[in-house]
PDB file of C-alpha atoms in Angstrom:
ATOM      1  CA  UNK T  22      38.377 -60.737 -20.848  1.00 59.00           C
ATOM      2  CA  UNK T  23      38.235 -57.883 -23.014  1.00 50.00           C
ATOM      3  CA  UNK T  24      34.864 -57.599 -24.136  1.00 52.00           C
ATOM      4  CA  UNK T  25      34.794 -58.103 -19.695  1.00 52.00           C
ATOM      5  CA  UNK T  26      36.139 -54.607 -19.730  1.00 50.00           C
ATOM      6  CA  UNK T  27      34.427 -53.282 -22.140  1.00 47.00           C
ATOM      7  CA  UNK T  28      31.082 -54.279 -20.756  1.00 57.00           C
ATOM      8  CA  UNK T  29      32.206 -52.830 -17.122  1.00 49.00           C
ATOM      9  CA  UNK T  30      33.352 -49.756 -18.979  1.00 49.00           C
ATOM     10  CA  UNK T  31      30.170 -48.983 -20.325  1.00 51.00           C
ATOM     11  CA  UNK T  32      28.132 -49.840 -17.669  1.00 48.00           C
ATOM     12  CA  UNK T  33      30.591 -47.258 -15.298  1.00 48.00           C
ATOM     13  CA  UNK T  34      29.658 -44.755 -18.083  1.00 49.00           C
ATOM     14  CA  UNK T  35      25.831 -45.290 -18.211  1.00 46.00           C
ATOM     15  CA  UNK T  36      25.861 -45.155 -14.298  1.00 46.00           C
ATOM     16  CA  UNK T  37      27.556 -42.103 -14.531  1.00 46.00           C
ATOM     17  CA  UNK T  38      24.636 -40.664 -17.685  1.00 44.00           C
ATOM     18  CA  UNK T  39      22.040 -41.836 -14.601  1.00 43.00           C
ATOM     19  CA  UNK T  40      23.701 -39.753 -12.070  1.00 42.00           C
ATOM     20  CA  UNK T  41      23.969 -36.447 -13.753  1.00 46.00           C
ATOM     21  CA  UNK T  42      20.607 -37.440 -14.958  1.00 46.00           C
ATOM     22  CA  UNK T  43      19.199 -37.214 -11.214  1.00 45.00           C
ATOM     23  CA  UNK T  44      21.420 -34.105 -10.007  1.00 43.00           C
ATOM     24  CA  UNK T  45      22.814 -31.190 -12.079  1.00 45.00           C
ATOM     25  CA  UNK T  46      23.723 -28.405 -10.563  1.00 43.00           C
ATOM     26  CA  UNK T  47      24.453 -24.756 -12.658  1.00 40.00           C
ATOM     27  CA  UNK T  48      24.149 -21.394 -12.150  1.00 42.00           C
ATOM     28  CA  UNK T  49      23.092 -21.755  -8.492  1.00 41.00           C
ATOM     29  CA  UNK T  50      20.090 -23.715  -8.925  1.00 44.00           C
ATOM     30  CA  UNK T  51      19.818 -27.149  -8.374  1.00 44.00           C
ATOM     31  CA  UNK T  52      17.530 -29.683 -10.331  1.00 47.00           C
ATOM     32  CA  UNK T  53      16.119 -32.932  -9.237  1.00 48.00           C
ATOM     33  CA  UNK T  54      15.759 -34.667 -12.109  1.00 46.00           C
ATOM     34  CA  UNK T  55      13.331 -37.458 -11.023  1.00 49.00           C
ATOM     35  CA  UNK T  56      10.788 -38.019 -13.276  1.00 57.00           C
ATOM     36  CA  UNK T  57      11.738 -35.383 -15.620  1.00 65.00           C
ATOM     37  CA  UNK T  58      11.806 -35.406 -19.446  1.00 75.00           C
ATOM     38  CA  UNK T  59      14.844 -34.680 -21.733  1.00 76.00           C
ATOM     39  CA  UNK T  60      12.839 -31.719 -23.083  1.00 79.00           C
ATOM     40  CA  UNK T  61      11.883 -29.888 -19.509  1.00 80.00           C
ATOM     41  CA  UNK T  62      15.716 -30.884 -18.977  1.00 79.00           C
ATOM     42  CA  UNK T  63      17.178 -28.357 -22.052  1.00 80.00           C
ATOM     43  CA  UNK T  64      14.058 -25.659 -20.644  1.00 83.00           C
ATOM     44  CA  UNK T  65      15.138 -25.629 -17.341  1.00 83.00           C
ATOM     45  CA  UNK T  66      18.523 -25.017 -18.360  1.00 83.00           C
ATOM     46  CA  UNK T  67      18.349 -22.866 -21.031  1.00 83.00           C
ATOM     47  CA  UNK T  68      15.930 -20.740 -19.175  1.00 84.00           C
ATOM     48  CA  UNK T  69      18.912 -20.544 -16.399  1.00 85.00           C
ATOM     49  CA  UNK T  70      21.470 -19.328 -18.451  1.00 85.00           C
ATOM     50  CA  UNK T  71      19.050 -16.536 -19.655  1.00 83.00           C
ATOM     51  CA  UNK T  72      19.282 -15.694 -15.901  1.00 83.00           C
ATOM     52  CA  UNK T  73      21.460 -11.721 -15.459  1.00 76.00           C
ATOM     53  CA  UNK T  74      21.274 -11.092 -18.987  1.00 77.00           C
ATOM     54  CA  UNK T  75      19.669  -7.745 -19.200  1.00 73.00           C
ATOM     55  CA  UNK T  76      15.816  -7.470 -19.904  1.00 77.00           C
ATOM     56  CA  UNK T  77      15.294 -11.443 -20.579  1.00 86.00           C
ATOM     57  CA  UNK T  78      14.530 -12.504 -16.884  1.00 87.00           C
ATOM     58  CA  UNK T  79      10.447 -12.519 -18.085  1.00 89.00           C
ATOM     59  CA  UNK T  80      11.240 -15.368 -21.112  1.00 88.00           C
ATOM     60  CA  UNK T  81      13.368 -17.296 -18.207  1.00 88.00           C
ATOM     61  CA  UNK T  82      10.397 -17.352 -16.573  1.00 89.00           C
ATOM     62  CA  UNK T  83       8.537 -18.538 -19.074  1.00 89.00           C
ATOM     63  CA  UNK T  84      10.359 -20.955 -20.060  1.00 84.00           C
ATOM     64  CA  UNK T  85      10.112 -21.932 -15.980  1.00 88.00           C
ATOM     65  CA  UNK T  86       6.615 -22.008 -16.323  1.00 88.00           C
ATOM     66  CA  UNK T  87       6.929 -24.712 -19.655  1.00 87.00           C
ATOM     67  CA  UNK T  88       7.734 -27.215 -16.545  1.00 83.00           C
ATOM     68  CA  UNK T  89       5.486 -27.888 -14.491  1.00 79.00           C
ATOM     69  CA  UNK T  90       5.197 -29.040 -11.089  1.00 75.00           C
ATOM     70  CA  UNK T  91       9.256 -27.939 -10.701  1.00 79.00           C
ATOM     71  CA  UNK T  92       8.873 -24.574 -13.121  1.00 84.00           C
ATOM     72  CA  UNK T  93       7.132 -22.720 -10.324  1.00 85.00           C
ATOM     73  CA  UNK T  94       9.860 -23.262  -7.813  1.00 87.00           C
ATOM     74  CA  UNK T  95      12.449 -21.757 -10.286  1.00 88.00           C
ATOM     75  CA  UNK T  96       9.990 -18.859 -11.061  1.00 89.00           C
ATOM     76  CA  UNK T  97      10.567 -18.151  -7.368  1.00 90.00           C
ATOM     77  CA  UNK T  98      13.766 -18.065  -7.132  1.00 88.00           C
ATOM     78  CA  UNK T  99      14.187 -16.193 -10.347  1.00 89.00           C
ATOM     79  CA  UNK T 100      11.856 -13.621  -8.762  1.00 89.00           C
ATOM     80  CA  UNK T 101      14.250 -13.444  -5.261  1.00 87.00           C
ATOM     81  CA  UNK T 102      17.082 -12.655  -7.138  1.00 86.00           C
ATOM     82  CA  UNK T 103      15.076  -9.526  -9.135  1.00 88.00           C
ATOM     83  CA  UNK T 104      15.361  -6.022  -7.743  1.00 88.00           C
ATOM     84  CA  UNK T 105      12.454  -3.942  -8.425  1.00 90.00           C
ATOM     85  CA  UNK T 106      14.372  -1.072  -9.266  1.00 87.00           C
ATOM     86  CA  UNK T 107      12.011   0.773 -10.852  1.00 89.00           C
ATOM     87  CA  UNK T 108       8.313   1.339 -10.568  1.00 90.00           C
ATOM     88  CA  UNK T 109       7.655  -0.410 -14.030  1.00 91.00           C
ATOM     89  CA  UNK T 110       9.812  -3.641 -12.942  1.00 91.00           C
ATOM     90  CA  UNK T 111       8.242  -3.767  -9.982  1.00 93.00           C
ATOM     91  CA  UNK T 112       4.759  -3.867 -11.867  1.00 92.00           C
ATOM     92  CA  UNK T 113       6.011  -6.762 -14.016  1.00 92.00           C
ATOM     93  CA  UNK T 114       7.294  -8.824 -11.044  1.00 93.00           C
ATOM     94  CA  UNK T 115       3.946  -8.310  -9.659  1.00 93.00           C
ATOM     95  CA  UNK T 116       2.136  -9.472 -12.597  1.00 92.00           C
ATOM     96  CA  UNK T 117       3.905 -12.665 -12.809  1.00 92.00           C
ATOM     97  CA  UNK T 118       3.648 -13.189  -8.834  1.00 91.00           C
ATOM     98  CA  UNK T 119       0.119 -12.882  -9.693  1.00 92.00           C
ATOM     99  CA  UNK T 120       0.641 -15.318 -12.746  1.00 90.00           C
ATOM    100  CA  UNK T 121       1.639 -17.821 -10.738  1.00 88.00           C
ATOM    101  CA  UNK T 122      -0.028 -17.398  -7.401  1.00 89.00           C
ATOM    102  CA  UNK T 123       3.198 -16.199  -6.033  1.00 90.00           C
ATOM    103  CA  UNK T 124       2.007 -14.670  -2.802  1.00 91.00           C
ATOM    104  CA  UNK T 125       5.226 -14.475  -0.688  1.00 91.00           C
ATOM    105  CA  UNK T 126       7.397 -12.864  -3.854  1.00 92.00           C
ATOM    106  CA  UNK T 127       4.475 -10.313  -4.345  1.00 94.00           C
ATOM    107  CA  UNK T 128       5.031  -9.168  -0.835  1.00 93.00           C
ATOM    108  CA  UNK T 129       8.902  -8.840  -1.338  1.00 92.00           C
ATOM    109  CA  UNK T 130       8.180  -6.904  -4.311  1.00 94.00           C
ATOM    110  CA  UNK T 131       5.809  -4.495  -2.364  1.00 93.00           C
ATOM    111  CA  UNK T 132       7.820  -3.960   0.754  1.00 93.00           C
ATOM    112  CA  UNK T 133      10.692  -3.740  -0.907  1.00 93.00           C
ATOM    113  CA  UNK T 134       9.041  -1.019  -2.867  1.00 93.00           C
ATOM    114  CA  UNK T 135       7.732   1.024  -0.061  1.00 91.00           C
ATOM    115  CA  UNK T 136      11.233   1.530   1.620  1.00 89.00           C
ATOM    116  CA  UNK T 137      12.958   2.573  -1.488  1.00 91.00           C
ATOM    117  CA  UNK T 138       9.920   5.188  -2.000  1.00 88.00           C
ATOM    118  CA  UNK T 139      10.323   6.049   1.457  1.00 85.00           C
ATOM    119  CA  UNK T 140      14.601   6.539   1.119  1.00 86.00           C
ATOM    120  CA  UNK T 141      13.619   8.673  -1.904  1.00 86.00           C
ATOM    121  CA  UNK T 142      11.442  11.236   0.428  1.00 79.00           C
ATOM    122  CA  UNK T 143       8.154   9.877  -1.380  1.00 80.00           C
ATOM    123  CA  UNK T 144       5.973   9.201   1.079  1.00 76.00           C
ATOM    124  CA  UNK T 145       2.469   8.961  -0.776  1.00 74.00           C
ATOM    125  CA  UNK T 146       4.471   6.461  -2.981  1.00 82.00           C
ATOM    126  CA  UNK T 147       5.934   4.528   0.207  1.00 85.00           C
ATOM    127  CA  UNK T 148       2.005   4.750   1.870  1.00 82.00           C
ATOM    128  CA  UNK T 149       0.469   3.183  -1.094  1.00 82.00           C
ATOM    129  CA  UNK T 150       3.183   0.085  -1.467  1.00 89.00           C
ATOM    130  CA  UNK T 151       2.799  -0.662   2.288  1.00 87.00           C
ATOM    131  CA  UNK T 152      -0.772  -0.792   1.954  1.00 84.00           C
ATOM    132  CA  UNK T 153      -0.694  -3.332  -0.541  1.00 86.00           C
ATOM    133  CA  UNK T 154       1.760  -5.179   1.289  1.00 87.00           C
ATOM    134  CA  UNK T 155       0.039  -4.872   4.744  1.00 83.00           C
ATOM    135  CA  UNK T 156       3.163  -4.791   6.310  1.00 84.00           C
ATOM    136  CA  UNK T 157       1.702  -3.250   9.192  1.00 80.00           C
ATOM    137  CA  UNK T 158       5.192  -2.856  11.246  1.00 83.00           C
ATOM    138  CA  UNK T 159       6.661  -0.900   8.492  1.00 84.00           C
ATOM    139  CA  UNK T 160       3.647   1.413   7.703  1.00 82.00           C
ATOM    140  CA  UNK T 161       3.391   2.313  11.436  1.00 81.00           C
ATOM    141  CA  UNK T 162       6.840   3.458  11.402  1.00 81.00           C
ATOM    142  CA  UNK T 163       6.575   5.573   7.922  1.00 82.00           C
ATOM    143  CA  UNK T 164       3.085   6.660   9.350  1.00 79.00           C
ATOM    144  CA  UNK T 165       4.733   7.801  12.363  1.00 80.00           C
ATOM    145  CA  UNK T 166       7.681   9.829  11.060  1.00 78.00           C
ATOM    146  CA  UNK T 167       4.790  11.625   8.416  1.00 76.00           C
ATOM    147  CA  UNK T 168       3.072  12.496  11.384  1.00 76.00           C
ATOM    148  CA  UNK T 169       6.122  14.396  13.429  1.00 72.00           C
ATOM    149  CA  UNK T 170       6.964  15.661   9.778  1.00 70.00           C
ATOM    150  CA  UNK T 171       3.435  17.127   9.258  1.00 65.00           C
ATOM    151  CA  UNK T 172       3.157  18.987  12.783  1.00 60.00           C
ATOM    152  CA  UNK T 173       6.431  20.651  12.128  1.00 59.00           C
ATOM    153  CA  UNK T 174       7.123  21.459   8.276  1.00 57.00           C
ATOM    154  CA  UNK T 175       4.135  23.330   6.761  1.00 49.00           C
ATOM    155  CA  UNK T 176       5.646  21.553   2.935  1.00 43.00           C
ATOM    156  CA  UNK T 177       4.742  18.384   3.969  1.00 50.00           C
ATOM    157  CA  UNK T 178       1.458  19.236   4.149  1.00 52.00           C
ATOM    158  CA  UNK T 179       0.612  18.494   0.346  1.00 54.00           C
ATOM    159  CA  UNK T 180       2.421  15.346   0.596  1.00 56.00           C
ATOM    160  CA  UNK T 181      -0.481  14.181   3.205  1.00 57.00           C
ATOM    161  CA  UNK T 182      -3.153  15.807   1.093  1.00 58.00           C
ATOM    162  CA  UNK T 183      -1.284  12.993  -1.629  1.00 59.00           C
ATOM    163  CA  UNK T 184      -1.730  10.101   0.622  1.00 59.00           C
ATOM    164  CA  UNK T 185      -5.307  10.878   1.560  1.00 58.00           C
ATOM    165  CA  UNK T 186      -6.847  11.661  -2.178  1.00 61.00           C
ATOM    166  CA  UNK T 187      -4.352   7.991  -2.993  1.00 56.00           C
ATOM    167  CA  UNK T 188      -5.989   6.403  -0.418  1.00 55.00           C
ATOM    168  CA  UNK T 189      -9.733   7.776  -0.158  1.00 54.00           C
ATOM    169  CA  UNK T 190     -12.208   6.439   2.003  1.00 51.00           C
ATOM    170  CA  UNK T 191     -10.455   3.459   3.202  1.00 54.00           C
ATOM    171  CA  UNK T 192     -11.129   2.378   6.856  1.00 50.00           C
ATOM    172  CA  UNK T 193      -7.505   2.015   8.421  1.00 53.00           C
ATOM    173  CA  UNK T 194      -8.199  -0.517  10.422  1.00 49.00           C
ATOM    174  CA  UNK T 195      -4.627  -1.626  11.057  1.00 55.00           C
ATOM    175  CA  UNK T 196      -3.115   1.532  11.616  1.00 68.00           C
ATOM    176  CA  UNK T 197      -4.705   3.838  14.009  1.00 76.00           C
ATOM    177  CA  UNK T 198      -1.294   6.378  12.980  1.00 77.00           C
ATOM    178  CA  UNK T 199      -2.865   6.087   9.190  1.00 77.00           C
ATOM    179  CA  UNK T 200      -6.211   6.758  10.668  1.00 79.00           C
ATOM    180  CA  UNK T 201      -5.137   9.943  12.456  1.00 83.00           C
ATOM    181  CA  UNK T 202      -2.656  10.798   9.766  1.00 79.00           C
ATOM    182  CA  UNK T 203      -5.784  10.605   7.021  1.00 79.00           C
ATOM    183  CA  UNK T 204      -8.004  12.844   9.220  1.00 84.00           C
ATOM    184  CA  UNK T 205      -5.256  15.413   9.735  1.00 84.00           C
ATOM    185  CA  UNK T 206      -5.229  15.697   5.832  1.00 80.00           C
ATOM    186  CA  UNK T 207      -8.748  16.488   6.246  1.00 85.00           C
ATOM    187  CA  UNK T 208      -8.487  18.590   8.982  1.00 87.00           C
ATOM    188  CA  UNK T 209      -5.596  20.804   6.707  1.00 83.00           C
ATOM    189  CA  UNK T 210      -8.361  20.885   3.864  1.00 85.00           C
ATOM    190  CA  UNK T 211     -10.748  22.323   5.790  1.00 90.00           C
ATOM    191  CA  UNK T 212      -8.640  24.711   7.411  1.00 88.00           C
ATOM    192  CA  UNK T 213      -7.359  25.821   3.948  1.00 87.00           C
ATOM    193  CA  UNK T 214     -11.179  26.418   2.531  1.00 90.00           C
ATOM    194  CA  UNK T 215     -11.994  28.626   5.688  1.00 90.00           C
ATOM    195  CA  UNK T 216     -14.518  25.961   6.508  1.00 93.00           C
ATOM    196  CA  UNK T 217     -14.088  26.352  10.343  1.00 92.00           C
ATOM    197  CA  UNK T 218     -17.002  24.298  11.906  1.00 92.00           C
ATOM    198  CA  UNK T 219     -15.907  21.489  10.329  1.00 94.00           C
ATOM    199  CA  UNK T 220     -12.312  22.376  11.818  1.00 93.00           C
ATOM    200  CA  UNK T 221     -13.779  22.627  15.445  1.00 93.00           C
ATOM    201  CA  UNK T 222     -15.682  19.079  14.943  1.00 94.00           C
ATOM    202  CA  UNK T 223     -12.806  17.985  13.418  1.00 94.00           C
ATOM    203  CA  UNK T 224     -10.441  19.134  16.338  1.00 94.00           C
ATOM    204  CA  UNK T 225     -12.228  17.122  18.819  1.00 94.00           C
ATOM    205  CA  UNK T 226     -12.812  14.684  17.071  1.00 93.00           C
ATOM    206  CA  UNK T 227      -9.206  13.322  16.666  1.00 92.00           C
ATOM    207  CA  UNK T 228      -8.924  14.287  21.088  1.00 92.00           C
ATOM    208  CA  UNK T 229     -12.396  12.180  21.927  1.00 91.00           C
ATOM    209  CA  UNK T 230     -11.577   9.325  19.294  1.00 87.00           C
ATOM    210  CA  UNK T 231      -7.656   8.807  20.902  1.00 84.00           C
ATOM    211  CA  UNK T 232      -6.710   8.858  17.456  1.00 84.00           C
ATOM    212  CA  UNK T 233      -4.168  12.087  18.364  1.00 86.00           C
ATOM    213  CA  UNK T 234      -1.257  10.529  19.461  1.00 85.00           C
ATOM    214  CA  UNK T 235      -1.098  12.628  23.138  1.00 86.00           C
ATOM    215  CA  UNK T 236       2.426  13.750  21.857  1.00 83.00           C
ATOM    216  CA  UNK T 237       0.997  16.250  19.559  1.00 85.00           C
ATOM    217  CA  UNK T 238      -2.064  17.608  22.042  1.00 88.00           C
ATOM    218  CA  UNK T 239       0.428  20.881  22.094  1.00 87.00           C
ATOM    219  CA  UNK T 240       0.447  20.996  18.416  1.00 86.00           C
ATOM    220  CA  UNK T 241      -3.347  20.555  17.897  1.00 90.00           C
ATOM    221  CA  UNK T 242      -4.532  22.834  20.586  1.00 91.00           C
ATOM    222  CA  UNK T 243      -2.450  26.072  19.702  1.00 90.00           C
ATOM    223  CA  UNK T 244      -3.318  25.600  16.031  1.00 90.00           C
ATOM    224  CA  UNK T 245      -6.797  26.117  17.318  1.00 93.00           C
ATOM    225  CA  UNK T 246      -5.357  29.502  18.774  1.00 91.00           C
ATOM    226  CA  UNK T 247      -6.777  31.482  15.441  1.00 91.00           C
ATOM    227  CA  UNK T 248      -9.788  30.017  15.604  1.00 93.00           C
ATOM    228  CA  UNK T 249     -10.334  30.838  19.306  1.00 92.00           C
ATOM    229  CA  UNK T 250      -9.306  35.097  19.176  1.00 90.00           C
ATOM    230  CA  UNK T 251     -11.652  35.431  15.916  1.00 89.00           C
ATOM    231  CA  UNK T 252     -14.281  37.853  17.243  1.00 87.00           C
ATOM    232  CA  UNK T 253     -17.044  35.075  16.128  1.00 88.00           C
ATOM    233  CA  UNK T 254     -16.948  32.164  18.490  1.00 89.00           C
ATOM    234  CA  UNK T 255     -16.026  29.134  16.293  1.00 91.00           C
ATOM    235  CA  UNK T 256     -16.137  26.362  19.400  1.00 93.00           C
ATOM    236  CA  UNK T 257     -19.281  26.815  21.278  1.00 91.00           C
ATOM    237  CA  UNK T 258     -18.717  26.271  25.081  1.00 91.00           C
ATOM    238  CA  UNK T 259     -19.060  22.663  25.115  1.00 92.00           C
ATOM    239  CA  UNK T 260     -16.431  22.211  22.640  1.00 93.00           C
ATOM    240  CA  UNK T 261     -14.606  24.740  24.360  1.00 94.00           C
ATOM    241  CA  UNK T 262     -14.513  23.409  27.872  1.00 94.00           C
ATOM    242  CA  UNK T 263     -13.394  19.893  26.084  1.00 94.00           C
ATOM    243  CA  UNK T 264     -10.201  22.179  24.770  1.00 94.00           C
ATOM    244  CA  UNK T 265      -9.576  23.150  27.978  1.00 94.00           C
ATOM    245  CA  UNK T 266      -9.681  19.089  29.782  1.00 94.00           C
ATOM    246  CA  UNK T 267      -7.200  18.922  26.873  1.00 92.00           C
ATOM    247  CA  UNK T 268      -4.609  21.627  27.644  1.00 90.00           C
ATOM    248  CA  UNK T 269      -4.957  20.751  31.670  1.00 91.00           C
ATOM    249  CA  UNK T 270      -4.093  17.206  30.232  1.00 90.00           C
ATOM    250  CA  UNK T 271      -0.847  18.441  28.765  1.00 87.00           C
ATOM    251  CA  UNK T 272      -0.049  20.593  31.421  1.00 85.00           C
ATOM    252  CA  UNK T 273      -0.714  18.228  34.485  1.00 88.00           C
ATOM    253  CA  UNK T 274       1.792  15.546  32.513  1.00 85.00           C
ATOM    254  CA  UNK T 275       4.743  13.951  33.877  1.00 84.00           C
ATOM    255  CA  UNK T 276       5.174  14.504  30.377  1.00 83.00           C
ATOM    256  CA  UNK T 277       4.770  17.828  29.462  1.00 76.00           C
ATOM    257  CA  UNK T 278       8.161  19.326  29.064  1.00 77.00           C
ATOM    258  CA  UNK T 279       8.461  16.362  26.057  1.00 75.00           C
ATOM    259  CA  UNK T 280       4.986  17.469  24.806  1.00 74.00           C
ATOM    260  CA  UNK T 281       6.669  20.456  23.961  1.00 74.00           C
ATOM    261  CA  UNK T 282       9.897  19.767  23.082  1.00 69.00           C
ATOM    262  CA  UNK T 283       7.778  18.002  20.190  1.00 64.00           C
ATOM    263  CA  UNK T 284       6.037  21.007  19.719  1.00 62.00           C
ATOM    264  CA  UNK T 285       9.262  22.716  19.012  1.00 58.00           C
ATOM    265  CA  UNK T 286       8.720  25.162  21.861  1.00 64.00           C
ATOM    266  CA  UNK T 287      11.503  25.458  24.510  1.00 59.00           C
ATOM    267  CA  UNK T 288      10.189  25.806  27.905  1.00 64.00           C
ATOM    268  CA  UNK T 289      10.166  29.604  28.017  1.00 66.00           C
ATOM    269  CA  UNK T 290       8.222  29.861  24.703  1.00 71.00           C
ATOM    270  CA  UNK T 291       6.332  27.084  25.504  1.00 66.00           C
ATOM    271  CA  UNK T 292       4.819  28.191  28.817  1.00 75.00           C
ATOM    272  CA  UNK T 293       4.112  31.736  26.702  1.00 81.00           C
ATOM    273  CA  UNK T 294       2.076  29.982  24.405  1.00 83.00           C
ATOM    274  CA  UNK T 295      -0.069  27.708  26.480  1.00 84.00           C
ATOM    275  CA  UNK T 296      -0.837  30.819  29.353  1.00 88.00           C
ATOM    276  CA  UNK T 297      -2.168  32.408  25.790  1.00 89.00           C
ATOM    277  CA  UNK T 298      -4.189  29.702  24.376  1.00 90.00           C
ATOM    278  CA  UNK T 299      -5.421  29.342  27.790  1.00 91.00           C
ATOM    279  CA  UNK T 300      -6.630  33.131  27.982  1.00 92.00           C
ATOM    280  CA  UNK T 301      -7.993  32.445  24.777  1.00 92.00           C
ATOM    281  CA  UNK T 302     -10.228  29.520  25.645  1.00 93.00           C
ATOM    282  CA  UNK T 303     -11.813  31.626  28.898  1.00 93.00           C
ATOM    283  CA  UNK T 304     -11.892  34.341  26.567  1.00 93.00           C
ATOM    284  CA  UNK T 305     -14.033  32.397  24.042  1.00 92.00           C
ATOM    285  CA  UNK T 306     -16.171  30.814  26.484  1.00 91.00           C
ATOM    286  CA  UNK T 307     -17.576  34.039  27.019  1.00 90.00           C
ATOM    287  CA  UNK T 308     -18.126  34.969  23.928  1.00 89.00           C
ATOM    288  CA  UNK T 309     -19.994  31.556  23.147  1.00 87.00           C
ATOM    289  CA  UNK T 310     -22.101  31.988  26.573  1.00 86.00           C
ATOM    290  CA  UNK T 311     -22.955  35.583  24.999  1.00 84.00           C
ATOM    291  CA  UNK T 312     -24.146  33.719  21.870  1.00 78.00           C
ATOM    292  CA  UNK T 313     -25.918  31.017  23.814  1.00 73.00           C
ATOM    293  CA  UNK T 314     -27.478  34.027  25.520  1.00 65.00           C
ATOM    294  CA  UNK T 315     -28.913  36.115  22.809  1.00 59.00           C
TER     295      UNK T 315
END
């Protein structure tokens, strides 16, 4: 009877080895331990407990990647529970997202990155981790607050001359805002090097192309205002009669008194301006019918 007991004694204690064998739970992970060796066992765990101590979160994950087909799925989670704090972490989170084919992690990692950049005021930073990320939603919303920034603060100017040399010739095609926020950088540069044809093409450019979001028209057009009461026509009359579809756009608008509330002009100011820039147009469409003439 009592070697009975003994017998059903151990065999309560070996069914009990089995179980904690085929679930362990620590540290907020949990382990199925089907088919898994005594060795990837003590990895797993020790790997875990290396888990929040500071600086040692990349030899977790390689310890993670010792034990395979599971070590992946704890590389993931160890990567979730990362914060890319800085720009270096965020470069080593990448590279082991990229280690291990990590594709939804990496994406974290580089959205998570553009909205701190963008909380911090650094928008050529915030640009370039979107980008990566091709988090379209969030790039159209930095790209649009850039864009009210840029036609209203003359210091954000060199921030967009940032985010076009960052991101050269690239063809935005899924962000029309990037595209016209790219070609406004250019359109700065060539106002800034005197280079004024290229400012006139330019000009029309982003009105034919739609790229101008119809907001800013006001903006655009009396920032041609300079160009137009120089004594040597800049727009010939072509270009200038497309100016002046433009402005009898803005000013036949349902919308016009917000066009120029975004222009920053109150409606006094506002109609001031526009009654010049439209002398200024018939003025210069003389002067180019002069040239045309001669």
């Amino acid at each position: 009877c009592r070697c009975c007991c003994y017998m059903l004694l151990l065999l309560l204690l070996f069914s009990s080895f089995l179980l904690i064998l085929s679930v362990v739970s620590f540290s907020g992970f949990i382990i199925c331990r089907s088919g898994f060796t005594l060795r990837e066992y003590f990895l797993l765990e020790y790997g875990t407990s290396l888990i929040g101590e500071d600086g040692l979160w990349q030899v977790a994950a390689k310890y993670f990647a010792a034990c395979p087909p599971f070590g992946s799925h704890y590389i993931a989670q160890l990567l979730e529970t990362e914060e890319p704090d800085t720009e270096t972490k965020a470069l080593q989170l990448l590279s082991v997202c990229d280690q291990y084919q990590l594709t939804n992690q990496m994406n974290t990692v580089q959205r998570v990155m553009g909205a701190k950049k963008f909380a911090q005021l650094r928008p050529v930073s915030s640009v370039y981790w979107l980008m990566l990320a091709q988090d379209v939603t969030r790039l159209s919303q930095v790209a649009d607050r850039l864009i009210d920034q840029c036609v209203t603060e003359e210091s954000t100017v060199e921030d967009l001359d940032g985010v076009a040399e960052h991101l050269g010739d690239q063809k935005f095609v899924f962000s029309e805002k990037l595209s016209f926020l790219n070609k406004y950088c250019e359109l700065q540069q060539y106002r800034k090097n005197k280079d004024y044809s290229r400012v006139a093409e330019l000009t029309l450019q982003l009105f034919s192309s739609k790229l101008a979001p119809k907001r800013l028209w006001v903006h655009l057009l009396l920032d041609t205002l300079p160009l137009l009461e120089r004594s040597e026509p800049v727009f010939n009359a072509e270009q200038t009669f497309q100016l002046m579809e433009c402005l009898e756009t803005v000013l036949l608008s349902h919308r016009h008194e917000e066009f120029m509330a975004n222009a920053a002009l109150d409606k006094k100011t506002g109609s001031t301006q526009l009654s010049k820039l439209s002398m200024a147009l018939t003025a210069n469409l003389a002067k180019a019918f002069l040239l045309c003439n001669e």
